[in-house]
mmCIF file of C-alpha atoms in Angstrom:
data_model
loop_
_atom_site.group_PDB
_atom_site.id
_atom_site.type_symbol
_atom_site.label_atom_id
_atom_site.label_comp_id
_atom_site.label_asym_id
_atom_site.label_seq_id
_atom_site.Cartn_x
_atom_site.Cartn_y
_atom_site.Cartn_z
ATOM 1 C CA UNK K 1 -38.245 -10.877 -6.529
ATOM 2 C CA UNK K 2 -37.172 -8.837 -3.490
ATOM 3 C CA UNK K 3 -33.708 -7.588 -2.782
ATOM 4 C CA UNK K 4 -32.757 -8.779 0.723
ATOM 5 C CA UNK K 5 -29.238 -7.412 0.624
ATOM 6 C CA UNK K 6 -28.344 -5.101 3.525
ATOM 7 C CA UNK K 7 -28.222 -1.382 2.773
ATOM 8 C CA UNK K 8 -24.676 -0.035 2.500
ATOM 9 C CA UNK K 9 -24.314 3.759 2.537
ATOM 10 C CA UNK K 10 -21.519 5.548 0.710
ATOM 11 C CA UNK K 11 -19.875 8.417 2.615
ATOM 12 C CA UNK K 12 -21.623 10.876 0.262
ATOM 13 C CA UNK K 13 -25.029 9.296 0.870
ATOM 14 C CA UNK K 14 -24.467 9.330 4.619
ATOM 15 C CA UNK K 15 -23.318 12.946 4.526
ATOM 16 C CA UNK K 16 -26.399 13.925 2.519
ATOM 17 C CA UNK K 17 -28.694 12.022 4.892
ATOM 18 C CA UNK K 18 -27.220 13.250 8.191
ATOM 19 C CA UNK K 19 -25.647 16.576 7.311
ATOM 20 C CA UNK K 20 -22.326 15.332 8.706
ATOM 21 C CA UNK K 21 -19.556 16.566 6.386
ATOM 22 C CA UNK K 22 -17.661 13.926 4.419
ATOM 23 C CA UNK K 23 -14.421 15.226 5.935
ATOM 24 C CA UNK K 24 -15.787 14.559 9.438
ATOM 25 C CA UNK K 25 -16.788 11.034 8.454
ATOM 26 C CA UNK K 26 -13.255 10.492 7.121
ATOM 27 C CA UNK K 27 -11.734 11.909 10.317
ATOM 28 C CA UNK K 28 -13.883 9.536 12.376
ATOM 29 C CA UNK K 29 -12.430 6.573 10.467
ATOM 30 C CA UNK K 30 -8.890 7.298 11.700
ATOM 31 C CA UNK K 31 -7.387 4.991 14.282
ATOM 32 C CA UNK K 32 -7.015 7.904 16.711
ATOM 33 C CA UNK K 33 -10.693 8.867 16.504
ATOM 34 C CA UNK K 34 -11.863 5.263 16.771
ATOM 35 C CA UNK K 35 -9.696 4.710 19.862
ATOM 36 C CA UNK K 36 -11.497 7.686 21.418
ATOM 37 C CA UNK K 37 -14.904 6.209 20.574
ATOM 38 C CA UNK K 38 -15.756 8.764 17.894
ATOM 39 C CA UNK K 39 -17.770 8.101 14.783
ATOM 40 C CA UNK K 40 -19.641 5.029 13.734
ATOM 41 C CA UNK K 41 -18.708 1.571 12.495
ATOM 42 C CA UNK K 42 -17.799 1.248 8.835
ATOM 43 C CA UNK K 43 -17.037 -1.462 6.314
ATOM 44 C CA UNK K 44 -13.671 -1.115 4.568
ATOM 45 C CA UNK K 45 -14.199 -2.876 1.251
ATOM 46 C CA UNK K 46 -10.719 -1.648 0.286
ATOM 47 C CA UNK K 47 -8.416 1.130 1.441
ATOM 48 C CA UNK K 48 -10.354 3.642 -0.688
ATOM 49 C CA UNK K 49 -13.803 2.065 -0.715
ATOM 50 C CA UNK K 50 -15.769 2.544 2.510
ATOM 51 C CA UNK K 51 -19.425 1.854 3.287
ATOM 52 C CA UNK K 52 -21.672 2.165 6.323
ATOM 53 C CA UNK K 53 -24.226 -0.517 7.234
ATOM 54 C CA UNK K 54 -27.817 0.635 7.610
ATOM 55 C CA UNK K 55 -28.184 -0.880 11.085
ATOM 56 C CA UNK K 56 -25.061 0.957 12.277
ATOM 57 C CA UNK K 57 -26.335 4.257 10.873
ATOM 58 C CA UNK K 58 -29.703 3.839 12.602
ATOM 59 C CA UNK K 59 -28.037 2.782 15.886
ATOM 60 C CA UNK K 60 -25.717 5.797 15.699
ATOM 61 C CA UNK K 61 -28.679 8.136 15.230
ATOM 62 C CA UNK K 62 -30.772 6.422 17.921
ATOM 63 C CA UNK K 63 -27.887 6.675 20.363
ATOM 64 C CA UNK K 64 -27.825 10.443 20.010
ATOM 65 C CA UNK K 65 -31.436 11.175 20.874
ATOM 66 C CA UNK K 66 -31.544 13.782 23.612
ATOM 67 C CA UNK K 67 -34.761 13.783 25.611
ATOM 68 C CA UNK K 68 -36.108 16.978 27.169
ATOM 69 C CA UNK K 69 -35.325 17.427 30.827
ATOM 70 C CA UNK K 70 -38.125 17.015 33.355
ATOM 71 C CA UNK K 71 -38.926 20.481 34.673
ATOM 72 C CA UNK K 72 -41.285 19.427 37.438
ATOM 73 C CA UNK K 73 -40.683 21.364 40.601
ATOM 74 C CA UNK K 74 -40.090 24.680 38.841
#
């Protein structure tokens, strides 16, 4: 039997995986930070129980890939 449930990351798991401090993740969840487009989507299971969906984590990481600049013409 396979488990088809979506992966939900705890803040600690996400911090361990990305190296982003838990405090930064918490700061990004504030209304002010979200209104400025900071952080990544989260699931608020309750006021003190937050998770991050796997697809949002992967999209966040993919959206921050910086490609090398083309140096032709140097």
